[in-house]
Amino acid sequence: MDDSNPAVADHAAAPQSSGQASSQAEQARPSSPDPWAEWDAFVEGRPDTGFMQSSWWIDFRSFYGFAHFGATLKDENGIAGGAVVLKFWHTEDSCFYYIQDGPVLPGDESEGQAVFQAVLGVIEERRKTEPGVVSHLRIEPRWPRVPDFVRGFLSVPPLADHYLEARDTRCIDLRPCESAILAQMKPKGRYNIGVARRHGVSVVEDTSEKGLADFQSIYEETAARQGMQAKPADYFQTLVSLFSPSNHGSIFFAEYQGVRLATALVVYFGRRATYFFGGSRTLNRQVMAPYLMHFEVMRKAKALGHEWYDLWGIAPTNEPNHPWLNFTAFKAKFGGEEVHLAPTLDLVFDTAAYDRYRAIENSTDD
């Protein structure tokens, strides 16, 4: 495929079998009639990955300049592991590879090592075909720790550049009954939910054009208040248009006296519902609208069969001056448990190109 247009190159390239996951692997196994459907079913059934390995997320990324290719490994039981690898050209002649929520590996460590090495092998073969330099491979797996067999990667600090996702989060267990979910919250969180109910706050879902406009308005107000750069409206328009057909997300609002005070864009995937973006207005803060909204999101997610509500981003531990401290304290009121994933990891292929990448990102941050 012609790679002259990085924004669309590889867009139709679904994951394909690329090697042996174990000694029992079937190299000649017939391909699935729909490789994307097979891959989506595999990753959605796994607790150790997320929606950023799904086909609709890859489609979403293609709108913003990311190409992709796949490396999947099969044995006699089907897919054993693998990854969808994104590719982005950060200069005219340099790109990097990016695996979000992956690679996805078997639970057995020896098999996991075999699949990981096979994925790296596919990536190395692909790198040889690129028309420019590949500066590095970045991975962001949902691993609690880095396995011993993962070597040669650099640990990337949180917020080091804007091609990073949160590695620290807070998750609420939705498997207990509703009263138990409330009981495990901090007293202030439970109390504020009651305050919102007494004030008559209601929670609705709306992914219409009006809903998207209201979401953008509240989100931008929140971003400005927190000193964060807001994403443009077309980011969310595209995102919602891609996850809505498969019922993988929604937008929630907390309303008081006809005014929308808080919003949450929620992604549904596998065992988790994820609070991906959102915000609240300073107007009528006394009615505690965001608290009831998040509790209603939990109730909806539980009804849909999801086991966890992922609040998506908190400040890392032992960083008292971290810019996320305010909303980290807010999320803590819902109880649950902190989850600290392995750091973002970079495998540098070309030191000079990687240094240029870091210089560009640092200048962008400034």
Short mmCIF file of C-alpha atoms in Angstrom, two decimals:
data_model
loop_
_atom_site.label_atom_id
_atom_site.label_comp_id
_atom_site.label_asym_id
_atom_site.label_seq_id
_atom_site.Cartn_x
_atom_site.Cartn_y
_atom_site.Cartn_z
CA MET A 1 0.00 0.00 0.00
CA ASP A 2 1.20 3.48 -0.86
CA ASP A 3 2.34 5.16 2.33
CA SER A 4 2.50 8.65 0.85
CA ASN A 5 -0.57 9.73 2.81
CA PRO A 6 0.08 8.80 6.45
CA ALA A 7 -3.44 9.78 7.48
CA VAL A 8 -5.04 6.97 5.51
CA ALA A 9 -2.27 4.47 4.86
CA ASP A 10 -2.97 1.00 6.30
CA HIS A 11 -6.54 2.02 7.17
CA ALA A 12 -7.98 -1.16 5.71
CA ALA A 13 -5.30 -3.41 7.15
CA ALA A 14 -7.03 -5.53 9.80
CA PRO A 15 -4.91 -7.70 12.11
CA GLN A 16 -3.54 -10.81 10.44
CA SER A 17 -1.82 -13.93 11.70
CA SER A 18 1.91 -13.32 11.91
CA GLY A 19 3.62 -16.25 13.56
CA GLN A 20 3.55 -18.86 16.28
CA ALA A 21 2.20 -18.04 19.74
CA SER A 22 3.37 -21.39 21.07
CA SER A 23 4.70 -24.71 19.85
CA GLN A 24 1.12 -25.74 19.10
CA ALA A 25 0.39 -22.74 16.91
CA GLU A 26 -1.20 -23.38 13.52
CA GLN A 27 0.61 -21.35 10.89
CA ALA A 28 -1.84 -22.49 8.20
CA ARG A 29 -5.00 -21.77 10.20
CA PRO A 30 -7.69 -20.36 7.88
CA SER A 31 -8.24 -16.65 8.26
CA SER A 32 -11.48 -15.38 9.79
CA PRO A 33 -14.14 -14.07 7.38
CA ASP A 34 -13.97 -10.84 9.38
CA PRO A 35 -10.58 -10.45 11.11
CA TRP A 36 -11.65 -7.23 12.84
CA ALA A 37 -14.71 -8.89 14.38
CA GLU A 38 -12.54 -11.75 15.64
CA TRP A 39 -10.00 -9.32 17.09
CA ASP A 40 -12.67 -7.13 18.72
CA ALA A 41 -14.28 -10.15 20.35
CA PHE A 42 -10.89 -11.25 21.65
CA VAL A 43 -9.87 -7.93 23.21
CA GLU A 44 -13.31 -7.14 24.62
CA GLY A 45 -13.24 -10.41 26.50
CA ARG A 46 -9.89 -9.63 28.12
CA PRO A 47 -9.58 -7.65 31.39
CA ASP A 48 -5.94 -6.67 30.66
CA THR A 49 -6.60 -4.44 27.66
CA GLY A 50 -9.03 -1.70 26.71
CA PHE A 51 -11.00 0.07 24.01
CA MET A 52 -7.86 1.57 22.46
CA GLN A 53 -7.19 -1.81 20.86
CA SER A 54 -10.68 -1.92 19.30
CA SER A 55 -11.48 -1.42 15.62
CA TRP A 56 -13.63 1.66 16.20
CA TRP A 57 -10.83 3.37 18.14
CA ILE A 58 -8.38 2.59 15.34
CA ASP A 59 -10.86 4.11 12.88
CA PHE A 60 -11.04 7.17 15.13
CA ARG A 61 -7.27 7.52 15.25
CA SER A 62 -7.08 7.36 11.46
CA PHE A 63 -8.95 10.68 11.31
CA TYR A 64 -6.05 12.31 13.15
CA GLY A 65 -3.11 11.18 11.08
CA PHE A 66 -2.47 7.70 12.48
CA ALA A 67 -1.95 4.75 10.16
CA HIS A 68 -1.91 1.23 11.60
CA PHE A 69 -0.93 -2.40 11.11
CA GLY A 70 -1.63 -5.53 13.09
CA ALA A 71 0.35 -8.37 14.65
CA THR A 72 -1.84 -11.19 15.95
CA LEU A 73 -0.76 -14.64 17.08
CA LYS A 74 -3.01 -17.70 16.93
CA ASP A 75 -2.97 -21.21 18.33
CA GLU A 76 -5.48 -24.05 18.08
CA ASN A 77 -7.93 -22.11 20.27
CA GLY A 78 -7.89 -18.95 18.16
CA ILE A 79 -6.16 -15.65 18.91
CA ALA A 80 -3.59 -16.00 21.68
CA GLY A 81 -2.38 -12.39 21.73
CA GLY A 82 -1.03 -9.54 19.71
CA ALA A 83 -1.49 -5.83 19.09
CA VAL A 84 -2.76 -3.22 16.70
CA VAL A 85 0.13 -0.83 16.16
CA LEU A 86 -0.54 2.82 15.33
CA LYS A 87 1.92 4.84 13.26
CA PHE A 88 2.34 8.60 13.23
CA TRP A 89 4.73 10.78 11.23
CA HIS A 90 6.03 13.44 13.63
CA THR A 91 8.28 14.96 10.93
CA GLU A 92 8.29 14.59 7.16
CA ASP A 93 10.77 11.72 7.33
CA SER A 94 10.34 10.30 10.86
CA CYS A 95 7.49 8.35 12.43
CA PHE A 96 6.93 6.38 15.61
CA TYR A 97 4.90 3.26 16.42
CA TYR A 98 2.37 3.32 19.25
CA ILE A 99 0.53 0.44 20.94
CA GLN A 100 -2.23 1.72 23.21
CA ASP A 101 -3.73 -0.69 25.76
CA GLY A 102 -1.32 -3.36 24.61
CA PRO A 103 0.32 -5.59 23.58
CA VAL A 104 -2.24 -8.16 24.72
CA LEU A 105 -0.44 -11.26 26.00
CA PRO A 106 -1.43 -14.70 27.33
CA GLY A 107 -1.53 -15.00 31.10
CA ASP A 108 1.15 -17.69 31.21
CA GLU A 109 4.51 -15.91 31.43
CA SER A 110 6.39 -18.18 29.03
CA GLU A 111 3.63 -17.94 26.43
CA GLY A 112 3.41 -14.20 27.07
CA GLN A 113 7.12 -13.87 26.38
CA ALA A 114 6.77 -15.84 23.14
CA VAL A 115 3.92 -13.65 21.91
CA PHE A 116 5.70 -10.45 22.95
CA GLN A 117 8.84 -11.41 21.06
CA ALA A 118 6.78 -12.39 18.03
CA VAL A 119 5.03 -9.00 18.05
CA LEU A 120 8.40 -7.26 18.24
CA GLY A 121 9.53 -9.39 15.33
CA VAL A 122 6.60 -8.28 13.19
CA ILE A 123 7.30 -4.66 14.14
CA GLU A 124 10.97 -5.03 13.20
CA GLU A 125 10.08 -6.48 9.80
CA ARG A 126 7.61 -3.66 9.23
CA ARG A 127 10.18 -1.06 10.25
CA LYS A 128 12.48 -2.23 7.47
CA THR A 129 9.83 -1.36 4.87
CA GLU A 130 9.14 2.21 6.00
CA PRO A 131 10.04 5.03 3.60
CA GLY A 132 11.42 7.07 6.51
CA VAL A 133 13.01 6.56 9.91
CA VAL A 134 11.07 4.96 12.78
CA SER A 135 12.27 6.80 15.87
CA HIS A 136 10.74 4.53 18.52
CA LEU A 137 8.04 2.09 19.58
CA ARG A 138 5.79 3.26 22.42
CA ILE A 139 3.66 0.79 24.39
CA GLU A 140 1.05 1.45 27.07
CA PRO A 141 -0.13 -1.98 28.24
CA ARG A 142 -2.57 -2.47 31.09
CA TRP A 143 0.01 -4.41 33.09
CA PRO A 144 0.34 -3.97 36.87
CA ARG A 145 4.10 -4.34 36.46
CA VAL A 146 6.64 -4.69 33.68
CA PRO A 147 7.45 -8.39 33.07
CA ASP A 148 11.09 -9.42 33.34
CA PHE A 149 11.19 -10.35 29.65
CA VAL A 150 10.45 -6.76 28.58
CA ARG A 151 13.92 -5.27 28.24
CA GLY A 152 15.53 -2.29 26.58
CA PHE A 153 12.57 0.06 27.00
CA LEU A 154 12.77 3.52 28.59
CA SER A 155 10.20 4.53 31.20
CA VAL A 156 8.37 7.72 30.18
CA PRO A 157 7.18 10.01 33.02
CA PRO A 158 3.49 11.01 33.15
CA LEU A 159 2.64 14.13 31.08
CA ALA A 160 6.06 14.03 29.39
CA ASP A 161 4.38 14.71 26.05
CA HIS A 162 0.90 14.77 24.60
CA TYR A 163 1.10 11.25 23.10
CA LEU A 164 0.47 9.71 26.49
CA GLU A 165 -2.50 8.20 28.31
CA ALA A 166 -3.03 8.10 32.08
CA ARG A 167 -1.25 5.29 33.90
CA ASP A 168 -2.87 5.97 37.27
CA THR A 169 -6.62 5.71 37.73
CA ARG A 170 -9.39 4.94 40.20
CA CYS A 171 -11.85 2.11 39.61
CA ILE A 172 -15.19 1.47 41.33
CA ASP A 173 -16.31 -2.16 41.69
CA LEU A 174 -19.85 -2.39 40.30
CA ARG A 175 -20.41 -6.05 41.15
CA PRO A 176 -21.86 -5.48 44.67
CA CYS A 177 -25.43 -4.32 45.15
CA GLU A 178 -26.26 -0.63 44.79
CA SER A 179 -26.37 -0.02 48.54
CA ALA A 180 -22.93 -1.60 48.93
CA ILE A 181 -21.52 0.62 46.16
CA LEU A 182 -22.83 3.64 48.07
CA ALA A 183 -21.57 2.31 51.39
CA GLN A 184 -17.97 1.98 50.21
CA MET A 185 -17.84 5.65 49.16
CA LYS A 186 -16.37 8.30 51.39
CA PRO A 187 -19.05 9.90 53.59
CA LYS A 188 -18.79 13.21 51.71
CA GLY A 189 -19.37 11.53 48.36
CA ARG A 190 -22.42 9.65 49.64
CA TYR A 191 -23.75 12.81 51.30
CA ASN A 192 -23.36 14.90 48.14
CA ILE A 193 -25.32 12.37 46.10
CA GLY A 194 -28.14 12.82 48.60
CA VAL A 195 -27.84 16.62 48.37
CA ALA A 196 -28.24 16.47 44.58
CA ARG A 197 -31.29 14.25 44.90
CA ARG A 198 -32.92 16.58 47.44
CA HIS A 199 -32.39 19.51 45.08
CA GLY A 200 -34.13 17.65 42.28
CA VAL A 201 -31.07 17.18 40.03
CA SER A 202 -31.83 14.82 37.17
CA VAL A 203 -29.50 12.84 34.89
CA VAL A 204 -30.11 12.34 31.17
CA GLU A 205 -28.25 10.94 28.16
CA ASP A 206 -27.92 12.91 24.93
CA THR A 207 -25.63 12.25 21.95
CA SER A 208 -27.57 14.47 19.55
CA GLU A 209 -26.09 17.59 17.96
CA LYS A 210 -27.43 19.58 20.90
CA GLY A 211 -25.90 17.10 23.33
CA LEU A 212 -22.52 17.39 21.66
CA ALA A 213 -22.71 21.20 21.71
CA ASP A 214 -23.67 21.21 25.40
CA PHE A 215 -20.91 18.76 26.18
CA GLN A 216 -18.33 20.91 24.38
CA SER A 217 -19.43 24.04 26.22
CA ILE A 218 -19.17 22.47 29.69
CA TYR A 219 -15.96 20.65 28.82
CA GLU A 220 -14.26 23.80 27.52
CA GLU A 221 -15.30 25.78 30.59
CA THR A 222 -13.79 23.09 32.81
CA ALA A 223 -10.57 22.86 30.79
CA ALA A 224 -10.09 26.63 30.99
CA ARG A 225 -10.66 26.58 34.74
CA GLN A 226 -8.06 23.85 35.19
CA GLY A 227 -5.53 25.43 32.83
CA MET A 228 -5.76 22.54 30.34
CA GLN A 229 -5.97 22.74 26.56
CA ALA A 230 -9.39 21.63 25.33
CA LYS A 231 -9.83 19.32 22.38
CA PRO A 232 -11.83 20.72 19.44
CA ALA A 233 -15.49 19.93 18.85
CA ASP A 234 -14.81 17.71 15.84
CA TYR A 235 -12.76 15.39 18.08
CA PHE A 236 -15.88 14.45 20.04
CA GLN A 237 -18.19 14.53 17.04
CA THR A 238 -15.99 11.96 15.32
CA LEU A 239 -15.56 9.87 18.47
CA VAL A 240 -19.30 9.67 19.18
CA SER A 241 -20.12 8.90 15.55
CA LEU A 242 -17.81 5.87 15.73
CA PHE A 243 -18.71 4.38 19.11
CA SER A 244 -22.47 5.02 18.96
CA PRO A 245 -23.39 2.47 16.22
CA SER A 246 -21.96 -0.37 18.31
CA ASN A 247 -23.32 1.00 21.62
CA HIS A 248 -19.85 1.51 23.04
CA GLY A 249 -20.51 4.85 24.70
CA SER A 250 -22.81 7.70 25.63
CA ILE A 251 -22.87 11.27 26.95
CA PHE A 252 -24.51 11.97 30.32
CA PHE A 253 -25.69 15.29 31.74
CA ALA A 254 -26.76 16.39 35.22
CA GLU A 255 -29.54 18.99 34.95
CA TYR A 256 -30.93 21.42 37.52
CA GLN A 257 -33.91 23.64 36.78
CA GLY A 258 -33.50 22.97 33.07
CA VAL A 259 -29.79 23.85 32.96
CA ARG A 260 -27.08 21.30 32.27
CA LEU A 261 -24.43 21.65 34.97
CA ALA A 262 -22.17 18.62 34.50
CA THR A 263 -21.34 16.14 31.77
CA ALA A 264 -19.53 12.84 31.26
CA LEU A 265 -18.54 11.11 28.04
CA VAL A 266 -18.47 7.43 28.94
CA VAL A 267 -17.00 4.54 26.94
CA TYR A 268 -18.31 0.99 27.40
CA PHE A 269 -15.85 -1.80 26.67
CA GLY A 270 -15.59 -5.30 28.09
CA ARG A 271 -15.75 -5.32 31.87
CA ARG A 272 -15.22 -1.57 32.22
CA ALA A 273 -17.16 1.61 31.69
CA THR A 274 -14.70 4.50 31.44
CA TYR A 275 -15.26 8.17 32.25
CA PHE A 276 -13.21 9.44 29.33
CA PHE A 277 -13.93 13.19 29.23
CA GLY A 278 -16.27 15.58 31.00
CA GLY A 279 -16.58 18.55 33.28
CA SER A 280 -18.88 20.77 35.28
CA ARG A 281 -19.94 24.39 35.53
CA THR A 282 -19.37 26.63 38.54
CA LEU A 283 -23.04 27.63 38.33
CA ASN A 284 -25.18 26.22 41.19
CA ARG A 285 -22.36 24.21 42.64
CA GLN A 286 -24.30 23.90 45.87
CA VAL A 287 -26.60 21.29 44.30
CA MET A 288 -23.70 18.84 43.85
CA ALA A 289 -24.80 17.82 40.35
CA PRO A 290 -21.59 15.94 39.33
CA TYR A 291 -21.91 13.49 42.23
CA LEU A 292 -25.35 12.27 41.25
CA MET A 293 -24.35 12.16 37.60
CA HIS A 294 -21.45 9.79 38.24
CA PHE A 295 -23.56 7.60 40.49
CA GLU A 296 -26.20 7.33 37.77
CA VAL A 297 -23.45 6.43 35.28
CA MET A 298 -22.43 3.63 37.64
CA ARG A 299 -26.02 2.40 37.88
CA LYS A 300 -26.36 2.39 34.09
CA ALA A 301 -23.02 0.65 33.58
CA LYS A 302 -23.93 -2.00 36.15
CA ALA A 303 -27.28 -2.58 34.43
CA LEU A 304 -25.43 -3.10 31.15
CA GLY A 305 -23.29 -5.80 32.75
CA HIS A 306 -20.04 -3.90 33.27
CA GLU A 307 -18.10 -4.77 36.40
CA TRP A 308 -15.97 -1.65 36.90
CA TYR A 309 -16.33 2.10 36.52
CA ASP A 310 -12.95 3.52 35.54
CA LEU A 311 -12.60 7.21 36.45
CA TRP A 312 -9.67 7.33 34.00
CA GLY A 313 -7.03 9.62 35.38
CA ILE A 314 -5.65 10.58 38.78
CA ALA A 315 -2.41 12.14 39.93
CA PRO A 316 0.43 9.67 40.53
CA THR A 317 1.20 8.93 44.15
CA ASN A 318 3.71 11.09 46.00
CA GLU A 319 3.37 14.08 43.65
CA PRO A 320 1.86 16.84 45.85
CA ASN A 321 2.15 19.50 43.13
CA HIS A 322 0.66 17.49 40.30
CA PRO A 323 -1.84 19.50 38.16
CA TRP A 324 -4.47 16.75 38.51
CA LEU A 325 -4.76 16.97 42.31
CA ASN A 326 -8.15 18.74 42.37
CA PHE A 327 -10.07 16.21 40.31
CA THR A 328 -8.11 13.38 41.93
CA ALA A 329 -9.60 14.43 45.28
CA PHE A 330 -13.06 14.65 43.69
CA LYS A 331 -12.80 11.12 42.28
CA ALA A 332 -11.57 9.73 45.60
CA LYS A 333 -14.94 10.58 47.18
CA PHE A 334 -16.52 7.76 45.15
CA GLY A 335 -14.36 5.18 46.92
CA GLY A 336 -13.10 2.26 44.88
CA GLU A 337 -9.43 1.49 44.53
CA GLU A 338 -6.45 3.18 42.97
CA VAL A 339 -4.96 1.32 40.02
CA HIS A 340 -1.35 2.01 39.08
CA LEU A 341 -0.37 0.54 35.73
CA ALA A 342 3.12 -0.02 34.35
CA PRO A 343 4.55 3.23 32.98
CA THR A 344 4.51 4.23 29.34
CA LEU A 345 7.51 2.51 27.73
CA ASP A 346 9.59 3.60 24.73
CA LEU A 347 11.88 1.33 22.74
CA VAL A 348 14.26 3.64 20.86
CA PHE A 349 15.21 2.55 17.34
CA ASP A 350 17.01 5.72 16.18
CA THR A 351 18.53 7.95 18.86
CA ALA A 352 18.83 11.06 16.69
CA ALA A 353 15.23 10.82 15.46
CA TYR A 354 14.01 10.15 19.01
CA ASP A 355 15.88 13.20 20.31
CA ARG A 356 14.23 15.29 17.59
CA TYR A 357 10.84 13.90 18.60
CA ARG A 358 11.47 14.81 22.26
CA ALA A 359 12.67 18.30 21.27
CA ILE A 360 9.51 18.91 19.25
CA GLU A 361 7.30 17.69 22.11
CA ASN A 362 9.13 19.82 24.66
CA SER A 363 8.78 22.90 22.49
CA THR A 364 5.07 22.14 22.03
CA ASP A 365 4.59 21.81 25.79
CA ASP A 366 6.27 25.17 26.32
#
